[in-house]
mmCIF file of C-alpha atoms and ligand atoms in Angstrom:
data_model
loop_
_atom_site.group_PDB
_atom_site.id
_atom_site.type_symbol
_atom_site.label_atom_id
_atom_site.label_comp_id
_atom_site.label_asym_id
_atom_site.label_seq_id
_atom_site.Cartn_x
_atom_site.Cartn_y
_atom_site.Cartn_z
ATOM 1 C CA MET S 1 -151.398 -17.109 -96.316
ATOM 2 C CA THR S 2 -154.070 -19.210 -94.582
ATOM 3 C CA ASN S 3 -157.123 -20.451 -96.493
ATOM 4 C CA GLN S 4 -159.305 -18.078 -94.535
ATOM 5 C CA GLN S 5 -157.107 -15.083 -95.433
ATOM 6 C CA GLU S 6 -157.029 -16.187 -99.052
ATOM 7 C CA GLU S 7 -160.813 -16.364 -99.157
ATOM 8 C CA SER S 8 -161.112 -12.883 -97.656
ATOM 9 C CA VAL S 9 -158.784 -11.219 -100.201
ATOM 10 C CA CYS S 10 -160.815 -9.015 -102.492
ATOM 11 C CA ARG S 11 -160.252 -8.175 -106.129
ATOM 12 C CA ARG S 12 -160.333 -4.393 -105.966
ATOM 13 C CA LEU S 13 -157.579 -3.764 -108.491
ATOM 14 C CA VAL S 14 -158.563 -5.802 -111.529
ATOM 15 C CA GLY S 15 -157.206 -4.185 -114.688
ATOM 16 C CA ARG S 16 -155.182 -1.533 -112.826
ATOM 17 C CA THR S 17 -151.480 -1.041 -113.377
ATOM 18 C CA ALA S 18 -149.242 -0.651 -110.339
ATOM 19 C CA VAL S 19 -145.587 0.345 -110.220
ATOM 20 C CA VAL S 20 -143.832 -0.861 -107.060
ATOM 21 C CA THR S 21 -140.284 0.302 -106.345
ATOM 22 C CA GLY S 22 -138.133 -1.838 -104.093
ATOM 23 C CA ALA S 23 -140.312 -4.794 -105.109
ATOM 24 C CA GLY S 24 -137.514 -7.301 -104.614
ATOM 25 C CA SER S 25 -137.680 -7.430 -100.826
ATOM 26 C CA GLY S 26 -139.589 -6.710 -97.626
ATOM 27 C CA ILE S 27 -142.568 -4.363 -97.826
ATOM 28 C CA GLY S 28 -142.243 -3.951 -101.600
ATOM 29 C CA LEU S 29 -142.306 -7.702 -102.224
ATOM 30 C CA ALA S 30 -145.264 -8.286 -99.918
ATOM 31 C CA THR S 31 -147.076 -5.435 -101.660
ATOM 32 C CA ALA S 32 -146.319 -6.704 -105.173
ATOM 33 C CA ARG S 33 -147.863 -10.017 -104.102
ATOM 34 C CA ARG S 34 -150.914 -8.375 -102.538
ATOM 35 C CA LEU S 35 -151.619 -5.999 -105.444
ATOM 36 C CA ALA S 36 -151.289 -8.874 -107.921
ATOM 37 C CA SER S 37 -153.626 -11.025 -105.820
ATOM 38 C CA GLU S 38 -156.188 -8.213 -106.059
ATOM 39 C CA GLY S 39 -155.942 -8.297 -109.845
ATOM 40 C CA ALA S 40 -153.413 -5.545 -110.661
ATOM 41 C CA ASN S 41 -150.736 -5.745 -113.334
ATOM 42 C CA VAL S 42 -147.603 -5.158 -111.303
ATOM 43 C CA VAL S 43 -144.392 -3.596 -112.562
ATOM 44 C CA CYS S 44 -141.662 -4.663 -110.163
ATOM 45 C CA ALA S 45 -138.827 -2.132 -110.024
ATOM 46 C CA ASP S 46 -135.611 -2.757 -108.162
ATOM 47 C CA VAL S 47 -131.893 -2.041 -108.494
ATOM 48 C CA ASP S 48 -131.282 -5.679 -107.536
ATOM 49 C CA GLU S 49 -131.796 -7.637 -110.740
ATOM 50 C CA THR S 50 -132.038 -11.105 -109.185
ATOM 51 C CA ALA S 51 -134.545 -10.177 -106.487
ATOM 52 C CA GLY S 52 -136.595 -7.908 -108.749
ATOM 53 C CA LYS S 53 -136.841 -10.509 -111.512
ATOM 54 C CA ALA S 54 -137.876 -13.204 -109.035
ATOM 55 C CA ALA S 55 -140.621 -10.940 -107.663
ATOM 56 C CA ALA S 56 -141.937 -10.139 -111.144
ATOM 57 C CA GLU S 57 -141.957 -13.805 -112.140
ATOM 58 C CA GLU S 58 -143.782 -14.784 -108.975
ATOM 59 C CA VAL S 59 -146.561 -12.228 -109.424
ATOM 60 C CA GLY S 60 -146.800 -12.585 -113.206
ATOM 61 C CA GLY S 61 -145.672 -8.976 -113.660
ATOM 62 C CA THR S 62 -142.908 -7.105 -115.448
ATOM 63 C CA PHE S 63 -139.440 -6.447 -114.059
ATOM 64 C CA VAL S 64 -137.657 -3.156 -114.685
ATOM 65 C CA GLN S 65 -134.175 -2.703 -113.308
ATOM 66 C CA VAL S 66 -133.923 0.847 -112.041
ATOM 67 C CA ASP S 67 -131.869 2.953 -109.708
ATOM 68 C CA VAL S 68 -134.560 5.226 -108.287
ATOM 69 C CA THR S 69 -132.073 8.086 -107.887
ATOM 70 C CA ASP S 70 -131.638 8.307 -111.675
ATOM 71 C CA ALA S 71 -134.182 10.589 -113.412
ATOM 72 C CA GLU S 72 -133.925 8.951 -116.842
ATOM 73 C CA GLN S 73 -134.278 5.438 -115.449
ATOM 74 C CA VAL S 74 -137.303 6.469 -113.402
ATOM 75 C CA GLU S 75 -138.971 8.057 -116.459
ATOM 76 C CA ALA S 76 -138.276 4.867 -118.431
ATOM 77 C CA LEU S 77 -139.846 2.821 -115.615
ATOM 78 C CA PHE S 78 -143.207 4.590 -115.789
ATOM 79 C CA LYS S 79 -143.101 4.639 -119.608
ATOM 80 C CA THR S 80 -142.581 0.857 -119.594
ATOM 81 C CA ALA S 81 -145.581 0.456 -117.280
ATOM 82 C CA PHE S 82 -147.751 2.554 -119.607
ATOM 83 C CA ASP S 83 -146.453 0.967 -122.829
ATOM 84 C CA THR S 84 -146.923 -2.563 -121.454
ATOM 85 C CA TYR S 85 -150.326 -2.233 -119.787
ATOM 86 C CA GLY S 86 -151.862 0.986 -121.153
ATOM 87 C CA SER S 87 -152.163 2.959 -117.896
ATOM 88 C CA VAL S 88 -150.395 3.995 -114.698
ATOM 89 C CA ASP S 89 -153.011 3.768 -111.957
ATOM 90 C CA ILE S 90 -150.962 3.111 -108.827
ATOM 91 C CA ALA S 91 -147.447 4.222 -107.901
ATOM 92 C CA PHE S 92 -146.050 2.718 -104.718
ATOM 93 C CA ASN S 93 -142.825 4.671 -104.280
ATOM 94 C CA ASN S 94 -141.236 2.552 -101.631
ATOM 95 C CA ALA S 95 -137.546 1.813 -102.281
ATOM 96 C CA GLY S 96 -135.395 3.091 -99.451
ATOM 97 C CA ILE S 97 -132.259 2.436 -97.450
ATOM 98 C CA SER S 98 -131.238 2.619 -93.824
ATOM 99 C CA PRO S 99 -127.448 2.174 -93.787
ATOM 100 C CA PRO S 100 -125.408 1.830 -90.560
ATOM 101 C CA ASP S 101 -123.257 4.910 -91.291
ATOM 102 C CA ASP S 102 -126.408 7.044 -90.935
ATOM 103 C CA ASP S 103 -126.517 7.440 -87.169
ATOM 104 C CA SER S 104 -126.306 10.298 -84.654
ATOM 105 C CA ILE S 105 -125.898 13.740 -86.228
ATOM 106 C CA LEU S 106 -122.584 13.952 -84.366
ATOM 107 C CA THR S 107 -121.057 11.015 -86.234
ATOM 108 C CA THR S 108 -122.879 10.963 -89.581
ATOM 109 C CA GLY S 109 -120.755 12.282 -92.436
ATOM 110 C CA LEU S 110 -121.966 14.352 -95.372
ATOM 111 C CA ASP S 111 -121.593 11.454 -97.835
ATOM 112 C CA ALA S 112 -123.847 9.180 -95.773
ATOM 113 C CA TRP S 113 -126.323 12.040 -95.273
ATOM 114 C CA ARG S 114 -126.479 12.768 -99.021
ATOM 115 C CA ARG S 115 -126.772 9.130 -100.093
ATOM 116 C CA VAL S 116 -129.794 8.549 -97.832
ATOM 117 C CA GLN S 117 -131.450 11.785 -99.005
ATOM 118 C CA GLU S 118 -130.966 10.701 -102.628
ATOM 119 C CA VAL S 119 -132.352 7.172 -102.246
ATOM 120 C CA ASN S 120 -135.164 7.931 -99.790
ATOM 121 C CA LEU S 121 -136.317 11.437 -100.746
ATOM 122 C CA THR S 122 -135.050 12.496 -104.189
ATOM 123 C CA SER S 123 -136.291 9.150 -105.522
ATOM 124 C CA VAL S 124 -139.834 9.907 -104.367
ATOM 125 C CA TYR S 125 -139.671 13.338 -106.026
ATOM 126 C CA LEU S 126 -138.527 11.672 -109.270
ATOM 127 C CA CYS S 127 -141.160 8.908 -109.138
ATOM 128 C CA CYS S 128 -144.031 11.315 -108.426
ATOM 129 C CA LYS S 129 -142.833 13.678 -111.165
ATOM 130 C CA ALA S 130 -142.746 10.779 -113.647
ATOM 131 C CA ALA S 131 -146.080 9.198 -112.606
ATOM 132 C CA LEU S 132 -148.226 12.343 -112.348
ATOM 133 C CA PRO S 133 -148.503 13.238 -116.073
ATOM 134 C CA TYR S 134 -149.942 9.761 -116.844
ATOM 135 C CA MET S 135 -152.431 10.112 -114.006
ATOM 136 C CA GLN S 136 -153.375 13.659 -115.085
ATOM 137 C CA ARG S 137 -154.181 12.393 -118.589
ATOM 138 C CA GLN S 138 -156.279 9.559 -117.108
ATOM 139 C CA GLY S 139 -157.975 11.889 -114.621
ATOM 140 C CA LYS S 140 -157.264 9.365 -111.868
ATOM 141 C CA GLY S 141 -154.509 7.697 -109.920
ATOM 142 C CA SER S 142 -153.249 6.780 -106.481
ATOM 143 C CA ILE S 143 -149.727 7.513 -105.306
ATOM 144 C CA ILE S 144 -148.491 5.972 -102.072
ATOM 145 C CA ASN S 145 -145.097 7.094 -100.826
ATOM 146 C CA THR S 146 -143.381 5.132 -98.074
ATOM 147 C CA ALA S 147 -142.405 7.430 -95.228
ATOM 148 C CA SER S 148 -142.091 6.041 -91.676
ATOM 149 C CA PHE S 149 -143.410 6.586 -88.171
ATOM 150 C CA VAL S 150 -140.068 8.309 -87.459
ATOM 151 C CA ALA S 151 -141.329 11.151 -89.662
ATOM 152 C CA LYS S 152 -143.853 11.811 -86.886
ATOM 153 C CA MET S 153 -141.926 10.931 -83.716
ATOM 154 C CA GLY S 154 -138.443 11.520 -82.353
ATOM 155 C CA ALA S 155 -136.081 8.667 -81.471
ATOM 156 C CA ALA S 156 -133.083 8.741 -79.161
ATOM 157 C CA THR S 157 -131.711 5.910 -81.324
ATOM 158 C CA SER S 158 -131.156 8.381 -84.146
ATOM 159 C CA GLN S 159 -130.639 7.806 -87.859
ATOM 160 C CA ILE S 160 -130.594 11.464 -88.672
ATOM 161 C CA SER S 161 -130.638 11.500 -92.469
ATOM 162 C CA TYR S 162 -133.217 8.686 -92.608
ATOM 163 C CA THR S 163 -135.552 10.567 -90.286
ATOM 164 C CA ALA S 164 -135.117 13.831 -92.161
ATOM 165 C CA SER S 165 -135.684 12.076 -95.507
ATOM 166 C CA LYS S 166 -138.931 10.524 -94.281
ATOM 167 C CA GLY S 167 -140.104 13.899 -92.953
ATOM 168 C CA GLY S 168 -139.500 15.202 -96.474
ATOM 169 C CA VAL S 169 -141.506 12.352 -98.018
ATOM 170 C CA LEU S 170 -144.365 13.133 -95.674
ATOM 171 C CA ALA S 171 -144.447 16.873 -96.425
ATOM 172 C CA MET S 172 -144.070 16.315 -100.180
ATOM 173 C CA SER S 173 -146.900 13.741 -100.240
ATOM 174 C CA ARG S 174 -149.216 16.088 -98.350
ATOM 175 C CA GLU S 175 -148.500 18.937 -100.744
ATOM 176 C CA LEU S 176 -149.021 16.794 -103.849
ATOM 177 C CA GLY S 177 -152.213 15.368 -102.370
ATOM 178 C CA VAL S 178 -153.568 18.877 -102.001
ATOM 179 C CA GLN S 179 -152.299 20.172 -105.348
ATOM 180 C CA PHE S 180 -153.775 17.348 -107.456
ATOM 181 C CA ALA S 181 -156.931 16.573 -105.450
ATOM 182 C CA ARG S 182 -159.290 18.053 -108.061
ATOM 183 C CA GLU S 183 -157.670 16.069 -110.866
ATOM 184 C CA GLY S 184 -158.750 12.723 -109.389
ATOM 185 C CA ILE S 185 -155.270 11.934 -108.109
ATOM 186 C CA ARG S 186 -154.724 10.927 -104.493
ATOM 187 C CA VAL S 187 -151.324 11.083 -102.813
ATOM 188 C CA ASN S 188 -150.739 9.609 -99.367
ATOM 189 C CA ALA S 189 -147.699 9.043 -97.177
ATOM 190 C CA LEU S 190 -147.633 5.572 -95.668
ATOM 191 C CA CYS S 191 -146.009 5.607 -92.224
ATOM 192 C CA PRO S 192 -145.170 2.057 -91.117
ATOM 193 C CA GLY S 193 -143.943 1.234 -87.657
ATOM 194 C CA PRO S 194 -141.011 -1.202 -87.417
ATOM 195 C CA VAL S 195 -141.522 -4.216 -89.668
ATOM 196 C CA ASN S 196 -140.301 -7.720 -89.037
ATOM 197 C CA THR S 197 -138.030 -7.924 -92.107
ATOM 198 C CA PRO S 198 -135.172 -10.453 -92.376
ATOM 199 C CA LEU S 199 -132.672 -7.625 -91.837
ATOM 200 C CA LEU S 200 -134.336 -6.499 -88.613
ATOM 201 C CA GLN S 201 -134.643 -10.096 -87.386
ATOM 202 C CA GLU S 202 -130.937 -10.689 -87.951
ATOM 203 C CA LEU S 203 -129.972 -7.455 -86.230
ATOM 204 C CA PHE S 204 -132.154 -8.126 -83.211
ATOM 205 C CA ALA S 205 -131.190 -11.802 -82.926
ATOM 206 C CA LYS S 206 -127.604 -10.609 -82.471
ATOM 207 C CA ASP S 207 -128.643 -7.890 -80.035
ATOM 208 C CA PRO S 208 -131.830 -8.737 -78.058
ATOM 209 C CA GLU S 209 -131.456 -5.634 -75.867
ATOM 210 C CA ARG S 210 -131.743 -3.477 -78.951
ATOM 211 C CA ALA S 211 -135.028 -5.216 -79.846
ATOM 212 C CA ALA S 212 -136.364 -4.962 -76.282
ATOM 213 C CA ARG S 213 -135.645 -1.205 -76.183
ATOM 214 C CA ARG S 214 -137.951 -0.740 -79.156
ATOM 215 C CA LEU S 215 -140.620 -3.353 -78.388
ATOM 216 C CA VAL S 216 -141.468 -1.737 -75.053
ATOM 217 C CA HIS S 217 -142.893 1.268 -76.945
ATOM 218 C CA ILE S 218 -145.282 -0.737 -79.125
ATOM 219 C CA PRO S 219 -148.743 -1.265 -77.600
ATOM 220 C CA ALA S 220 -149.280 -4.241 -79.932
ATOM 221 C CA GLY S 221 -146.175 -5.813 -78.353
ATOM 222 C CA ARG S 222 -144.597 -6.885 -81.634
ATOM 223 C CA PHE S 223 -143.235 -5.597 -84.928
ATOM 224 C CA ALA S 224 -145.483 -5.510 -87.999
ATOM 225 C CA HIS S 225 -145.528 -8.205 -90.633
ATOM 226 C CA ALA S 226 -144.763 -6.956 -94.144
ATOM 227 C CA GLU S 227 -148.151 -8.357 -95.237
ATOM 228 C CA GLU S 228 -149.902 -6.017 -92.796
ATOM 229 C CA ILE S 229 -148.232 -3.030 -94.440
ATOM 230 C CA ALA S 230 -149.074 -4.427 -97.890
ATOM 231 C CA ALA S 231 -152.751 -4.648 -96.882
ATOM 232 C CA ALA S 232 -152.720 -0.911 -96.060
ATOM 233 C CA VAL S 233 -151.115 -0.134 -99.418
ATOM 234 C CA ALA S 234 -153.794 -2.158 -101.232
ATOM 235 C CA PHE S 235 -156.460 -0.169 -99.381
ATOM 236 C CA LEU S 236 -154.844 3.169 -100.286
ATOM 237 C CA ALA S 237 -154.436 1.994 -103.885
ATOM 238 C CA SER S 238 -158.092 0.982 -104.193
ATOM 239 C CA ASP S 239 -161.301 3.005 -104.496
ATOM 240 C CA ASP S 240 -162.155 1.966 -100.932
ATOM 241 C CA SER S 241 -159.965 4.904 -99.864
ATOM 242 C CA SER S 242 -161.494 7.329 -102.386
ATOM 243 C CA PHE S 243 -161.827 10.169 -99.827
ATOM 244 C CA ILE S 244 -158.357 9.727 -98.314
ATOM 245 C CA THR S 245 -155.647 11.968 -99.671
ATOM 246 C CA ALA S 246 -152.785 14.129 -98.367
ATOM 247 C CA SER S 247 -152.785 11.934 -95.268
ATOM 248 C CA ASP S 248 -150.050 10.608 -92.986
ATOM 249 C CA PHE S 249 -151.333 7.034 -92.987
ATOM 250 C CA LEU S 250 -149.948 5.399 -89.859
ATOM 251 C CA VAL S 251 -149.718 1.609 -89.623
ATOM 252 C CA ASP S 252 -147.743 1.438 -86.409
ATOM 253 C CA GLY S 253 -149.390 -0.927 -83.901
ATOM 254 C CA GLY S 254 -150.327 2.086 -81.778
ATOM 255 C CA ILE S 255 -146.796 3.490 -81.210
ATOM 256 C CA SER S 256 -147.696 7.077 -82.052
ATOM 257 C CA GLY S 257 -150.677 7.065 -79.683
ATOM 258 C CA ALA S 258 -148.927 5.568 -76.689
ATOM 259 C CA TYR S 259 -147.652 6.985 -73.437
ATOM 260 C CA VAL S 260 -147.605 3.893 -71.173
ATOM 261 C CA THR S 261 -147.870 0.553 -72.955
ATOM 262 C CA PRO S 262 -149.432 -2.639 -71.548
ATOM 263 C CA LEU S 263 -147.191 -4.978 -69.540
HETATM 264 N N1 LIG E 1 -138.581 -2.283 -92.368
HETATM 265 C C1 LIG E 1 -139.051 -1.362 -91.545
HETATM 266 O O1 LIG E 1 -139.102 -1.554 -90.311
HETATM 267 C C2 LIG E 1 -139.577 -0.057 -92.102
HETATM 268 C C3 LIG E 1 -140.316 0.801 -91.272
HETATM 269 C C4 LIG E 1 -140.794 2.011 -91.793
HETATM 270 C C5 LIG E 1 -140.510 2.331 -93.114
HETATM 271 N N2 LIG E 1 -139.770 1.496 -93.894
HETATM 272 C C6 LIG E 1 -139.523 1.897 -95.284
HETATM 273 O O2 LIG E 1 -140.129 0.951 -96.141
HETATM 274 C C7 LIG E 1 -139.421 0.897 -97.373
HETATM 275 C C8 LIG E 1 -139.073 -0.545 -97.680
HETATM 276 O O3 LIG E 1 -138.313 -1.060 -96.603
HETATM 277 P P1 LIG E 1 -137.992 -2.613 -96.420
HETATM 278 O O4 LIG E 1 -137.781 -2.839 -94.982
HETATM 279 O O5 LIG E 1 -138.975 -3.411 -97.173
HETATM 280 O O6 LIG E 1 -136.530 -2.661 -97.117
HETATM 281 P P2 LIG E 1 -135.752 -3.824 -97.868
HETATM 282 O O7 LIG E 1 -134.306 -3.521 -97.717
HETATM 283 O O8 LIG E 1 -136.259 -5.178 -97.460
HETATM 284 O O9 LIG E 1 -136.176 -3.584 -99.401
HETATM 285 C C9 LIG E 1 -135.822 -2.419 -100.087
HETATM 286 C C10 LIG E 1 -135.689 -2.721 -101.565
HETATM 287 O O10 LIG E 1 -135.328 -1.498 -102.228
HETATM 288 C C11 LIG E 1 -134.323 -1.763 -103.175
HETATM 289 N N3 LIG E 1 -133.512 -0.569 -103.397
HETATM 290 C C12 LIG E 1 -132.602 -0.009 -102.545
HETATM 291 N N4 LIG E 1 -132.027 1.050 -103.137
HETATM 292 C C13 LIG E 1 -132.583 1.165 -104.384
HETATM 293 C C14 LIG E 1 -132.371 2.040 -105.469
HETATM 294 N N5 LIG E 1 -131.471 3.037 -105.415
HETATM 295 N N6 LIG E 1 -133.110 1.868 -106.588
HETATM 296 C C15 LIG E 1 -134.016 0.866 -106.661
HETATM 297 N N7 LIG E 1 -134.230 -0.020 -105.676
HETATM 298 C C16 LIG E 1 -133.528 0.135 -104.555
HETATM 299 C C17 LIG E 1 -133.499 -2.896 -102.560
HETATM 300 O O11 LIG E 1 -132.756 -3.598 -103.549
HETATM 301 C C18 LIG E 1 -134.577 -3.735 -101.882
HETATM 302 O O12 LIG E 1 -135.055 -4.754 -102.747
HETATM 303 C C19 LIG E 1 -138.218 1.815 -97.207
HETATM 304 O O13 LIG E 1 -138.524 3.073 -97.765
HETATM 305 C C20 LIG E 1 -138.065 1.914 -95.696
HETATM 306 O O14 LIG E 1 -137.427 3.083 -95.307
HETATM 307 C C21 LIG E 1 -139.310 0.304 -93.422
#
């Protein structure tokens, strides 16, 4: 972070408790850092013990090892957040996978389909179900569920279960946002465009044509930085977004608005 960026970071989340799933890497890690820098107590949840612990140590938070597909572990995660810090104000339900055996519908097997649905969609159902009762008792809370721009747009480079799972996250978030709006709880689906994660970099370094095929559709002409997605999460988590709920919150560099992109 540059000095200028550091100076401009606000402290909108002082005293709030945030649970971040998938906090060990990528968008989750960048978000754990951002929420902590804005003053939140951050509970870093990840199935990967080494990465999750490192994230929690870095942000001065608490690590909970959890497989987000397991109902009991997810309940224990939110209970730990409440028992440690006294509230559950923000749930960033973000852990997800995008495995190579999830591809065209013609070649994707039922096992791969089911695994992606479990990790990307069932997990969000479990996390929302566990977080909501705390937020109902508090009369406030912000839930941000990570969907994707592919929930809104079709791709010829299909990952069929991934896309369907993110469509589910989007519809579920909208419904919860509507259902709990009068209880002070906001629920939004975050829809990032492609993010410049280490995994993506490695994949595209090996196969530049694959990167070019995607980049041509992005008006901004580049992939997002994880910190840019984290900034949107911090906004949705804070009272600055107090009238935003049940939304499909796109952070996509203009992809979803584009027909012809600049040369
Ligand atoms: N990277 C992108 O271009 C992009 C674009 C749109 C949406 N997304 C979504 O953003 C989210 C985060 O993606 P990322 O790129 O930061 O991924 P990432 O692979 O860098 O990080 C995901 C984290 O989730 C954890 N995780 C995986 N399965 C888990 C499980 N069962 N229980 C608990 N933790 C688990 C991993 O250990 C990892 O630390 C995902 O939901 C992804 O679908 C990513």
